[in-house]
mmCIF file of C-alpha atoms in Angstrom:
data_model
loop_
_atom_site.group_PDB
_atom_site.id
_atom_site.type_symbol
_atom_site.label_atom_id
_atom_site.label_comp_id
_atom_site.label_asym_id
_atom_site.label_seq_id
_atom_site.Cartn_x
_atom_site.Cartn_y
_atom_site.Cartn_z
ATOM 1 C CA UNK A 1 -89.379 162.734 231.276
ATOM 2 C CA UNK A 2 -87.609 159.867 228.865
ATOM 3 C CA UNK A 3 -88.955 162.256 225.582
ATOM 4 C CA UNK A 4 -87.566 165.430 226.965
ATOM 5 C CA UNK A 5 -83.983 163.806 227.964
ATOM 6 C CA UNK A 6 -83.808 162.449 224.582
ATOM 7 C CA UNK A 7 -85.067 165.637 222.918
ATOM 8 C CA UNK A 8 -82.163 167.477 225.125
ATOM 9 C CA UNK A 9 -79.449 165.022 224.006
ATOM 10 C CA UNK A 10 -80.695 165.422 220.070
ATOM 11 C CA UNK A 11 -80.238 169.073 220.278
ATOM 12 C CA UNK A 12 -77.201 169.124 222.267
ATOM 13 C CA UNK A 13 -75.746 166.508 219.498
ATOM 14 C CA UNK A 14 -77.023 168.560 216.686
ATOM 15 C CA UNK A 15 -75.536 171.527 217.969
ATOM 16 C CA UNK A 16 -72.039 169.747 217.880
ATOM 17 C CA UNK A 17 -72.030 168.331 214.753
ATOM 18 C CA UNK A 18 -72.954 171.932 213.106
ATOM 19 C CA UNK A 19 -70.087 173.603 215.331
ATOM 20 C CA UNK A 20 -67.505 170.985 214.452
ATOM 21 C CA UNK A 21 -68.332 171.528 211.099
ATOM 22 C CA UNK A 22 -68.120 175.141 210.949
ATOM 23 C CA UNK A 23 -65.305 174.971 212.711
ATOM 24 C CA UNK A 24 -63.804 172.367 210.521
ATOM 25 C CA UNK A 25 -64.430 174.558 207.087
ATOM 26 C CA UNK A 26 -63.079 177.532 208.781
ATOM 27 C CA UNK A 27 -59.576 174.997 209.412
ATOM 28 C CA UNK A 28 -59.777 174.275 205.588
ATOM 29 C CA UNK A 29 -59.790 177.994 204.583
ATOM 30 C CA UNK A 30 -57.685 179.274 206.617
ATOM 31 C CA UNK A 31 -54.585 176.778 205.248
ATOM 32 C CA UNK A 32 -52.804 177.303 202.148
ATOM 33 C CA UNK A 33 -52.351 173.686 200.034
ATOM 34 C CA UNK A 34 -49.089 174.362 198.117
ATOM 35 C CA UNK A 35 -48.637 172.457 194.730
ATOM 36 C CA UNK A 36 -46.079 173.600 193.339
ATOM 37 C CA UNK A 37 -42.486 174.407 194.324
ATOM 38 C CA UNK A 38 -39.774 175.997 191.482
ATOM 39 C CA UNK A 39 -35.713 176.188 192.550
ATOM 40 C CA UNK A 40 -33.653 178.304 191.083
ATOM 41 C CA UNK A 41 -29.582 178.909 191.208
ATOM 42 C CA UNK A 42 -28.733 182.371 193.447
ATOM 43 C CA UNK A 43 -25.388 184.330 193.180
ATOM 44 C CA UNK A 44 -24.884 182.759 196.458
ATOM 45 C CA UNK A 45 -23.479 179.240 197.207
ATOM 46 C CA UNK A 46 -26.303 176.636 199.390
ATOM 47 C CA UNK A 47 -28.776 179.436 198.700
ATOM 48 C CA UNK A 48 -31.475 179.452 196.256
ATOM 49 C CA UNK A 49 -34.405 180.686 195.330
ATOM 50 C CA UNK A 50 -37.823 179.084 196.404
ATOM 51 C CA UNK A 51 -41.211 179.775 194.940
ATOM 52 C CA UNK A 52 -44.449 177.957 195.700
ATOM 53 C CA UNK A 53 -47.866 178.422 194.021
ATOM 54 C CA UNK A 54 -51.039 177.673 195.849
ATOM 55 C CA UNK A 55 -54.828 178.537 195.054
ATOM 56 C CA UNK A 56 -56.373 181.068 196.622
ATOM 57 C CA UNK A 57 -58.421 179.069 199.540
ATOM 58 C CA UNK A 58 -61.181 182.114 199.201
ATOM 59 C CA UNK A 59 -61.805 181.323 195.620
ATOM 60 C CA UNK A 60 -60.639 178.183 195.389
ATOM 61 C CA UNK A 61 -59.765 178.413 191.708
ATOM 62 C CA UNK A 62 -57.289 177.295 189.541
ATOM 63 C CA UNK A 63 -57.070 180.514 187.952
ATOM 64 C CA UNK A 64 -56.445 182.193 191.266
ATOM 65 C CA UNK A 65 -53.421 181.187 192.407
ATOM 66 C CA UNK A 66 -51.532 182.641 194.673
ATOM 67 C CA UNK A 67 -47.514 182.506 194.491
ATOM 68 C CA UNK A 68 -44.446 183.765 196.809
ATOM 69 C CA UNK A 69 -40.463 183.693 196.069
ATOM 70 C CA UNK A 70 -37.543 183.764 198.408
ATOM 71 C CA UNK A 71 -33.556 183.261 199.112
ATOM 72 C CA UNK A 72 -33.248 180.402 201.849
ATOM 73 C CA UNK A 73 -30.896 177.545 202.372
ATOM 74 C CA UNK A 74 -33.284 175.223 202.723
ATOM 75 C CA UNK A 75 -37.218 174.571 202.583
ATOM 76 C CA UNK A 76 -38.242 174.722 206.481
ATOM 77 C CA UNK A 77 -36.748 178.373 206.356
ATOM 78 C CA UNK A 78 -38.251 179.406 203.401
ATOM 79 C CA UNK A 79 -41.857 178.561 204.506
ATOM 80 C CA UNK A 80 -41.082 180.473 207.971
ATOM 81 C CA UNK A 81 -40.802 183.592 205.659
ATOM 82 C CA UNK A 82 -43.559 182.406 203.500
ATOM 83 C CA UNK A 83 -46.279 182.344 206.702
ATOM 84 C CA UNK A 84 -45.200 185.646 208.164
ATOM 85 C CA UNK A 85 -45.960 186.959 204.571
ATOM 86 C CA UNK A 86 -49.840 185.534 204.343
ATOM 87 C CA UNK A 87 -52.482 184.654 206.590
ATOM 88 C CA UNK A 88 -53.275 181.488 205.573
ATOM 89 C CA UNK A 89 -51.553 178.208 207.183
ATOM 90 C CA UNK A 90 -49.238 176.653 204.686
ATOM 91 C CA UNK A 91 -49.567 173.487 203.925
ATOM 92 C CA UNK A 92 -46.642 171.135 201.920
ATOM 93 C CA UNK A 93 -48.892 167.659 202.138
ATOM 94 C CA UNK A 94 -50.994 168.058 198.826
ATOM 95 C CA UNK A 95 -47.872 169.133 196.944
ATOM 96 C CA UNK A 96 -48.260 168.121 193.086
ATOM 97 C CA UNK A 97 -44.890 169.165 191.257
ATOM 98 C CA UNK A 98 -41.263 170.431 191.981
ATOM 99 C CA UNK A 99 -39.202 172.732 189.060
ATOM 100 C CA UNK A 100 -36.176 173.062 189.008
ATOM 101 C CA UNK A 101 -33.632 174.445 187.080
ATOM 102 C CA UNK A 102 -31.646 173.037 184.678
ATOM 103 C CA UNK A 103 -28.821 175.377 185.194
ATOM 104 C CA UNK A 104 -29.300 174.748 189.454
ATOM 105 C CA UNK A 105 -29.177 170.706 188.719
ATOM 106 C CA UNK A 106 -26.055 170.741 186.542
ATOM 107 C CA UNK A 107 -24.325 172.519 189.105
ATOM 108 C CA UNK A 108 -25.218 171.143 192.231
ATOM 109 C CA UNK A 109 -26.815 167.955 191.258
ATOM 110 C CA UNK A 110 -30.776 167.037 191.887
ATOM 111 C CA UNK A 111 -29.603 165.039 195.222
ATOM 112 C CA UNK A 112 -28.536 168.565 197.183
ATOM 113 C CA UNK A 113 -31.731 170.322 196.061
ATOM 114 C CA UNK A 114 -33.993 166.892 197.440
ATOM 115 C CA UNK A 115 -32.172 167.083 200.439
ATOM 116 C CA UNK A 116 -32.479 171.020 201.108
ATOM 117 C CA UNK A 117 -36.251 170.432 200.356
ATOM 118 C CA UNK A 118 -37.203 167.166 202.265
ATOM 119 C CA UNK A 119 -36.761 168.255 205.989
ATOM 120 C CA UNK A 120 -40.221 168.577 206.378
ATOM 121 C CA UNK A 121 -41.785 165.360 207.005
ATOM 122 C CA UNK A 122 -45.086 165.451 205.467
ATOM 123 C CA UNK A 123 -43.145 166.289 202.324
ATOM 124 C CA UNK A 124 -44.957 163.625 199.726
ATOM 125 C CA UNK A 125 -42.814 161.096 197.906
ATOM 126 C CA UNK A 126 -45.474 160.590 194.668
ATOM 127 C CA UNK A 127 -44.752 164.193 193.361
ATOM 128 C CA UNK A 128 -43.757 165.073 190.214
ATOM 129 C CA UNK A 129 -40.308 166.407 189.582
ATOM 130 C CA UNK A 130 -39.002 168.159 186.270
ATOM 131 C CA UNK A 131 -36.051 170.287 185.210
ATOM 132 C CA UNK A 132 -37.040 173.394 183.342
ATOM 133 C CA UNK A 133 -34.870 174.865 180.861
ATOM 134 C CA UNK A 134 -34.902 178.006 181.527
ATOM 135 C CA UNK A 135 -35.634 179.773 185.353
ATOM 136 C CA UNK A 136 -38.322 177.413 187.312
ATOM 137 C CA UNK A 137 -39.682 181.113 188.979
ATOM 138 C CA UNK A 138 -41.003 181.833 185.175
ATOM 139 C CA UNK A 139 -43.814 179.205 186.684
ATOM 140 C CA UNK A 140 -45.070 181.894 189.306
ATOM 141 C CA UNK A 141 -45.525 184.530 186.945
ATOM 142 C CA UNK A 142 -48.192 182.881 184.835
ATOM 143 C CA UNK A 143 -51.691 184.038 184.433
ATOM 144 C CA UNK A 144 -53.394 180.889 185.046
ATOM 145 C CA UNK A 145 -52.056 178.344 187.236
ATOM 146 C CA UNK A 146 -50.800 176.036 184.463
ATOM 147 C CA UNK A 147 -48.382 174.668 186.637
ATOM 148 C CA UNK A 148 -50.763 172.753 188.309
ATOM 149 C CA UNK A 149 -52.993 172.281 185.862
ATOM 150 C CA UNK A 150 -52.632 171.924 182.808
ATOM 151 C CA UNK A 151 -49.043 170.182 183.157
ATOM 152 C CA UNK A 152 -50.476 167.945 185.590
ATOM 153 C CA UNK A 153 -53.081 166.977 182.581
ATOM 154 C CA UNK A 154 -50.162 166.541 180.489
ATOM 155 C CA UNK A 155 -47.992 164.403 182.536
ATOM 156 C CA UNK A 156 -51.045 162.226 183.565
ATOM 157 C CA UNK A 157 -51.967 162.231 179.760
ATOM 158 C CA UNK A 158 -48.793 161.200 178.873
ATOM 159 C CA UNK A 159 -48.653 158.468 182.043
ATOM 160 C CA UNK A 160 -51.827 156.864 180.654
ATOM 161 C CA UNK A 161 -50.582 156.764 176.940
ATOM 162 C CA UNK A 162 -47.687 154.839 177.860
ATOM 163 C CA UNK A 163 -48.906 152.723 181.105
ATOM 164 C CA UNK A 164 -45.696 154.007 182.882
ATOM 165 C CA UNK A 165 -44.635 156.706 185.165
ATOM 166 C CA UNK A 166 -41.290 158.053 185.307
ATOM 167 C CA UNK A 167 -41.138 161.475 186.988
ATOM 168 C CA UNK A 168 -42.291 161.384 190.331
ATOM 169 C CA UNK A 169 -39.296 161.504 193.316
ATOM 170 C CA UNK A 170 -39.670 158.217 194.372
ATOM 171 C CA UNK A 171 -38.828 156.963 191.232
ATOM 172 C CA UNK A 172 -35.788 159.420 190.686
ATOM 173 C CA UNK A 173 -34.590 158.436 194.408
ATOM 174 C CA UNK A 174 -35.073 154.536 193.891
ATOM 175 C CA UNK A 175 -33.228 154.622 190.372
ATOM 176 C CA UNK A 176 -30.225 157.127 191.788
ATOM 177 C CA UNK A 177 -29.763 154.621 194.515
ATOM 178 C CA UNK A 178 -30.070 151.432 192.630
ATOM 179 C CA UNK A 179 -26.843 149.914 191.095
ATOM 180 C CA UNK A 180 -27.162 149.648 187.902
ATOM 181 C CA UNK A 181 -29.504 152.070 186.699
ATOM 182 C CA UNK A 182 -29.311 155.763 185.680
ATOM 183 C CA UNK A 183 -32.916 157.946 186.509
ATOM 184 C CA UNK A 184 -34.611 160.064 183.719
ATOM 185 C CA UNK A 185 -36.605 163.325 184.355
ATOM 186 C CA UNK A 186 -38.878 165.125 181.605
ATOM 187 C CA UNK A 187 -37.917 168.075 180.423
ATOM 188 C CA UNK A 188 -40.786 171.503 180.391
ATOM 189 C CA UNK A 189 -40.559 174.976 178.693
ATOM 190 C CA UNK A 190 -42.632 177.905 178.479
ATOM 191 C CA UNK A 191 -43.913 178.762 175.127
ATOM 192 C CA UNK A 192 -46.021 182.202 175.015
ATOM 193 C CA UNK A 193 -47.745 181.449 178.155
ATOM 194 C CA UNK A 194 -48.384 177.536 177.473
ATOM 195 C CA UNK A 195 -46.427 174.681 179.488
ATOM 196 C CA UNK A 196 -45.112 171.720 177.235
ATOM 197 C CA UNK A 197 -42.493 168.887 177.622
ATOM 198 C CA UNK A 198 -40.053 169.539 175.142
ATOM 199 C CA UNK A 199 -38.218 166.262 175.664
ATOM 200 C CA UNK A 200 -36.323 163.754 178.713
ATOM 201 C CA UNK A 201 -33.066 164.725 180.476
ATOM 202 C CA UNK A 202 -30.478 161.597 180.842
ATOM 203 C CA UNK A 203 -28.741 161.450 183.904
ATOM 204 C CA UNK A 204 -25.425 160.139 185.548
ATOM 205 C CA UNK A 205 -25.732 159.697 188.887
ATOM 206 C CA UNK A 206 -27.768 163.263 189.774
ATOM 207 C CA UNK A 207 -26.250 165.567 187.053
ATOM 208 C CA UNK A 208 -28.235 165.776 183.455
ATOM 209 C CA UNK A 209 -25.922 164.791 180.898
ATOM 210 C CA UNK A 210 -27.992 165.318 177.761
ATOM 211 C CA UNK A 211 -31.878 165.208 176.249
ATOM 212 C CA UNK A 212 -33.511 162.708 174.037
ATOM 213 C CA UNK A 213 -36.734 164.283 171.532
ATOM 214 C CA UNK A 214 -40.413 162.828 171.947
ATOM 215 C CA UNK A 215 -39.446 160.239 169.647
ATOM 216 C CA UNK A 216 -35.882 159.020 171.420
ATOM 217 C CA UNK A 217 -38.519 159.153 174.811
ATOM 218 C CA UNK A 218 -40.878 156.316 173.436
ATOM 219 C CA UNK A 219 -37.949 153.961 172.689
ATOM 220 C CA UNK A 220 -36.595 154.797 176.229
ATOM 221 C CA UNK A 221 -39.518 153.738 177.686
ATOM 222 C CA UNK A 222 -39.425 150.637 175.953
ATOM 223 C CA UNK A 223 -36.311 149.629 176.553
ATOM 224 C CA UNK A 224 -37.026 150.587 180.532
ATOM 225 C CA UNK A 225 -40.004 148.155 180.398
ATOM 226 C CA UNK A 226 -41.030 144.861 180.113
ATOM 227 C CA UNK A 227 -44.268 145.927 178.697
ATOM 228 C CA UNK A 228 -46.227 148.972 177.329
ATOM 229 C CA UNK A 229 -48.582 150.472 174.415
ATOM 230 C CA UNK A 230 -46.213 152.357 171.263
ATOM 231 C CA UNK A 231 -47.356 154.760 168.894
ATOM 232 C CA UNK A 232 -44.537 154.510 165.994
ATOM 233 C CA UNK A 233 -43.714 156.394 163.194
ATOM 234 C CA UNK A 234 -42.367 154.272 160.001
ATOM 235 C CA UNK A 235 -38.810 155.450 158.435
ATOM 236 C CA UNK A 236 -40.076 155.959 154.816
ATOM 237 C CA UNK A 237 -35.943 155.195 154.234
ATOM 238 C CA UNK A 238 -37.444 151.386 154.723
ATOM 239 C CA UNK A 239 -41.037 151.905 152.708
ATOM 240 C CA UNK A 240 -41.539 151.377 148.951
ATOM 241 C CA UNK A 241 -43.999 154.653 149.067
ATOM 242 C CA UNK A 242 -43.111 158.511 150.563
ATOM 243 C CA UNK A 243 -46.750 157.711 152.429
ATOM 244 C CA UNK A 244 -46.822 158.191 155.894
ATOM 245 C CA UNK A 245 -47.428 154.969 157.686
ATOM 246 C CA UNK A 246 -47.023 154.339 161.457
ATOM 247 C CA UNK A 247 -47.694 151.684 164.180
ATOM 248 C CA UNK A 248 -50.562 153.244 166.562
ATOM 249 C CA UNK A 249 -51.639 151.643 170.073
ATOM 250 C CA UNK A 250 -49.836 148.770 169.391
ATOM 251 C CA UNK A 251 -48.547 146.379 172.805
ATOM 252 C CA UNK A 252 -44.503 145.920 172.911
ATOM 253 C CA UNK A 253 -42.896 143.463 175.071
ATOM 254 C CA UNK A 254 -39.281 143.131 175.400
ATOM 255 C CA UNK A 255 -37.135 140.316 176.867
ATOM 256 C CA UNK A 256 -33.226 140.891 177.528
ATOM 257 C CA UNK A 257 -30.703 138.420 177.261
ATOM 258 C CA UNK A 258 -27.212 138.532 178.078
ATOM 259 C CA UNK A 259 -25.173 136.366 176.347
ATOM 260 C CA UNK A 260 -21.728 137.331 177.582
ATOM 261 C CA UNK A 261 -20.446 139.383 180.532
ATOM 262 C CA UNK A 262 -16.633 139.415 180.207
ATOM 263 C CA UNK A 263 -14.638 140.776 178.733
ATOM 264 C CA UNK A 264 -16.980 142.684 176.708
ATOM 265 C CA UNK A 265 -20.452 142.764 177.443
ATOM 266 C CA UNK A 266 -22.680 140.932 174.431
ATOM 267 C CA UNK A 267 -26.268 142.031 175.051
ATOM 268 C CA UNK A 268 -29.533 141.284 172.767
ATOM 269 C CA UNK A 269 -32.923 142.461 173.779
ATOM 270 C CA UNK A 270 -36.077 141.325 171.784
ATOM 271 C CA UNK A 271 -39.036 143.161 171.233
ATOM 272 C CA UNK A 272 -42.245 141.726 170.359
ATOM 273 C CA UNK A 273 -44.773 144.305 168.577
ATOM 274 C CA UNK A 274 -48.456 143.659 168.084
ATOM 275 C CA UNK A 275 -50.658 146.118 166.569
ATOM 276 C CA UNK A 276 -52.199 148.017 163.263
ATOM 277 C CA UNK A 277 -50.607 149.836 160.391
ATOM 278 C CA UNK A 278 -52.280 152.798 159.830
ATOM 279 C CA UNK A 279 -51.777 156.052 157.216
ATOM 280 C CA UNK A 280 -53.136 159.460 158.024
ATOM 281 C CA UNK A 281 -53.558 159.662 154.541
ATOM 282 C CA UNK A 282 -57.273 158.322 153.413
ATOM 283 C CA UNK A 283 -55.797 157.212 149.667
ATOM 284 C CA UNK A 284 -54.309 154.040 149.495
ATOM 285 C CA UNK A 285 -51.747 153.428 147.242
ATOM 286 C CA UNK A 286 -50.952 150.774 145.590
ATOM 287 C CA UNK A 287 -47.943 150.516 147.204
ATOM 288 C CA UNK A 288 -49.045 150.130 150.199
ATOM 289 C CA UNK A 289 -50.214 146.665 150.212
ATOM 290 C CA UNK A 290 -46.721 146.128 149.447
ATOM 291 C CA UNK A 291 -45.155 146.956 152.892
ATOM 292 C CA UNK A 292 -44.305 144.066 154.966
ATOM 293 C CA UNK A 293 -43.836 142.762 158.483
ATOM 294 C CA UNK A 294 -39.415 142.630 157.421
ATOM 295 C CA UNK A 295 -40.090 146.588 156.831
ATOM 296 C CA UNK A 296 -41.676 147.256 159.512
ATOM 297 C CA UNK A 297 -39.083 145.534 161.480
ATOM 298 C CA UNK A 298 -35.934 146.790 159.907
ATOM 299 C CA UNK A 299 -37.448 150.653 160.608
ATOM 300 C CA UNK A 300 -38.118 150.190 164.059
ATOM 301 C CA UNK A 301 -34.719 148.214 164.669
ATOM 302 C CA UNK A 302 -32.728 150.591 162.967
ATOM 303 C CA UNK A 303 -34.340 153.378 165.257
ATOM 304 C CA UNK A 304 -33.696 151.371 168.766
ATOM 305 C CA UNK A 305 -30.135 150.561 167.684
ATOM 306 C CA UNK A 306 -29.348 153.802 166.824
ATOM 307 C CA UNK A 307 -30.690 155.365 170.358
ATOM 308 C CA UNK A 308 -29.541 152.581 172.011
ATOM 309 C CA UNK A 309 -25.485 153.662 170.034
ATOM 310 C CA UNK A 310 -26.515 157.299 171.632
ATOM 311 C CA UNK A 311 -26.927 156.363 174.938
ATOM 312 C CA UNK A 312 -24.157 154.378 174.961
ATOM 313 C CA UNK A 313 -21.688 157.281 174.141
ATOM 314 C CA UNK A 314 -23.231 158.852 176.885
ATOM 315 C CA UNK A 315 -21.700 156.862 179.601
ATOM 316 C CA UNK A 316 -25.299 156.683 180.748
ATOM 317 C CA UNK A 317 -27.209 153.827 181.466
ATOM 318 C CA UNK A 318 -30.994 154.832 182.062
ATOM 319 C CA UNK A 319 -31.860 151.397 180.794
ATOM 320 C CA UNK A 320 -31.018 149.586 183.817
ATOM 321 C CA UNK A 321 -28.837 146.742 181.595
ATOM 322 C CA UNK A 322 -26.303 147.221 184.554
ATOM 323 C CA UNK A 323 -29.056 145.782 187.112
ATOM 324 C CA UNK A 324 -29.754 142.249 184.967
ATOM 325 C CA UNK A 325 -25.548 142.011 184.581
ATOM 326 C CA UNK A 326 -24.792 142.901 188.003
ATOM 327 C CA UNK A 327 -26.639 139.690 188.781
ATOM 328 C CA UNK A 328 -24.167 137.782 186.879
ATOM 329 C CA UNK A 329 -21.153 139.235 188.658
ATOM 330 C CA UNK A 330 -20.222 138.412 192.098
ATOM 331 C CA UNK A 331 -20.064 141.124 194.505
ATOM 332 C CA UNK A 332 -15.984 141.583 193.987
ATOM 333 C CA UNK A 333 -16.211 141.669 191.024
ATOM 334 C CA UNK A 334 -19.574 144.911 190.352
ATOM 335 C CA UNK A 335 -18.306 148.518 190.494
ATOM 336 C CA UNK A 336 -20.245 150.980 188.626
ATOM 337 C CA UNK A 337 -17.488 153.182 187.695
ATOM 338 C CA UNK A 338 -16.305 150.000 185.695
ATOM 339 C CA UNK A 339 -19.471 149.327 184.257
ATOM 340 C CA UNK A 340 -20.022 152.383 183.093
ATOM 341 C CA UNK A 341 -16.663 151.732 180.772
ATOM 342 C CA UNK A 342 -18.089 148.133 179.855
ATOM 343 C CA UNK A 343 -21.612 149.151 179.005
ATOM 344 C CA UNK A 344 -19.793 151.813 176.785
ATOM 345 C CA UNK A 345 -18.370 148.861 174.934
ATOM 346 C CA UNK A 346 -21.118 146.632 174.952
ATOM 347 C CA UNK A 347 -22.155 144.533 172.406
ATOM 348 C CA UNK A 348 -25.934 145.480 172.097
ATOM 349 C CA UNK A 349 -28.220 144.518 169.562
ATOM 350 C CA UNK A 350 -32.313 145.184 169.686
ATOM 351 C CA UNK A 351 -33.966 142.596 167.379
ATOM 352 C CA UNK A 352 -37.461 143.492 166.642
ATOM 353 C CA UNK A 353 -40.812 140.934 165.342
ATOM 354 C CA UNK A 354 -43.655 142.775 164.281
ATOM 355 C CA UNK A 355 -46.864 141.018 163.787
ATOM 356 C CA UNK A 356 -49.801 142.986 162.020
ATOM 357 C CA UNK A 357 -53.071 143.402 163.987
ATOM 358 C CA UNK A 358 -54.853 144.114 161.110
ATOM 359 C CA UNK A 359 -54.663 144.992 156.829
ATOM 360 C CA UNK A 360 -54.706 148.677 156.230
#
């Protein structure tokens, strides 16, 4: 009698688990995972345009993707029209990157398009946001989902390079809020059917002001942080050879000082630069045991000081100098309108020591 209760309850539990699992596969394709959302400007005011891009939960492929596009006010509406027009259940919780447009966030400002999107609560804060120059819909349109893909590779690429991560909307949120400190967002393109970042958007407050090149990005990110890994290319204005030489996986650390707050800011931040010297060139010169550590310095000095004169005239301060001096103000005395005016005056010099890692 024992055997043939236990035999019943083994079957009876079998029989669950393979019905719950069924069941539970049937739940996972039947629901759309959206992972990508593009905003675009309309003709009308507080509407835009709203695409999303999902794969196909059939084929489950990244070169199946399935995309949709409508006018809404906001998100929450948006996806009402978006399930009446599939069968699948929509889902916003794996949601990997938002476009937008550059056109949309100079006119309206990034903050307005967060807002119309994050009504829905299971809306995740680690995605990755970007500004396309041109219209974010162009994403739908592709072949491939790229969008997803292989710019996801590329920002995570980029991410690892650098040991620092700039673009997702927590970090756009926490720098807009935080006194002191402007937020940056990369810039993508479409380029015969490939997705690239063509370069990093400056902002004040929400609004893009202007772009910095590949090269402007890396000393951005170094002046942004305390410490990360460089690849730098070597003025040949400060070489005794027209060889190519640059500084590759090398560590920089930087330390800022302020010296003076009032009346005019005097600011000097020191970067300390370990790594090799290399040449894509297999010949060595002769010249080239001639180049020094002072060279080395000088190029890589004049190149921060210059960005660092560009951003500046910007009235921009994605930097976050504002943050460190805001700590040596009381609170009468910080408005950010006023430092914006001050850090456009500032006194800032980047001083630079290079130390070689090894000879060429």
């Amino acid at each position: 009698m024992y055997a043939r209760r236990m035999m019943n309850f083994l079957i009876i539990s079998f029989l669950s688990i393979l019905l719950t699992s069924c069941l539970a596969k049937q739940i996972i394709n039947q629901n759309g995972f959206i992972q990508t959302i593009t905003v675009d400007k309309t003709n009308t005011p507080d509407i835009y345009r709203m695409g999303i891009m999902f794969p196909d939960p059939e084929k489950g492929s990244t070169q199946n993707a399935l995309s949709l596009s409508i006018e809404a006010e906001n998100l929450p509406k948006a996806l009402d029209h978006f399930q009446l027009k599939t069968r699948y259940s929509l889902v916003i919780g794996q949601l990997r990157n938002i476009i937008i447009s550059r056109e949309l966030a100079e006119s309206v400002g990034v903050n307005k398009i967060i807002q119309t999107l994050l009504y829905n609560p299971k809306f995740p804060l680690t995605s990755r946001i970007m500004i396309h120059n041109g219209k974010a819909s162009d994403y739908l349109k592709l072949k491939e989902d790229l969008t997803d893909y292989h710019l996801a590779n590329l920002l995570r690429k980029m991410q690892n390079q650098y040991k620092t991560g700039t673009n997702t909307l927590f970090n756009f949120v926490r720098n807009e809020l935080e006194p002191g400190v402007d937020p940056i967002l990369l810039q993508t393109h479409i380029e015969e059917g490939s997705v690239g970042i063509e370069g990093a958007l400056l902002f004040k407050k929400d609004k893009p002001i202007s772009m910095i090149d590949e090269q402007e990005f890396q000393y951005l990110l170094m002046l942004r942080n305390k410490k990360m890994n460089v690849n730098l290319n070597i003025s040949k204005a400060f070489l005794p050879t027209n060889q190519p030489f640059a500084v590759n996986n090398a560590t920089s650390k930087k330390e800022i000082r302020i010296l003076q707050v009032k009346p005019i800011p005097k600011i000097e931040i020191y970067f300390s630069i370990i790594g090799p010297l290399v040449s894509p060139i297999n010949d060595i010169t002769d010249h080239s045991r001639e180049i020094t550590s002072d060279m080395i310095e000088r190029s890589v000095e004049h190149g921060l000081n210059q960005f660092m004169r560009k951003v500046q005239a910007s009235g921009t301060d994605p930097i976050g100098i504002g943050h460190i001096v805001r700590n040596r103000m009381s609170f009468e005395e910080w408005d950010e309108d006023t430092w914006r005016e001050m850090f456009q005056k500032a006194d800032i010099r980047c001083i630079v020591q290079y130390t070689l890692e090894n000879e060429i």
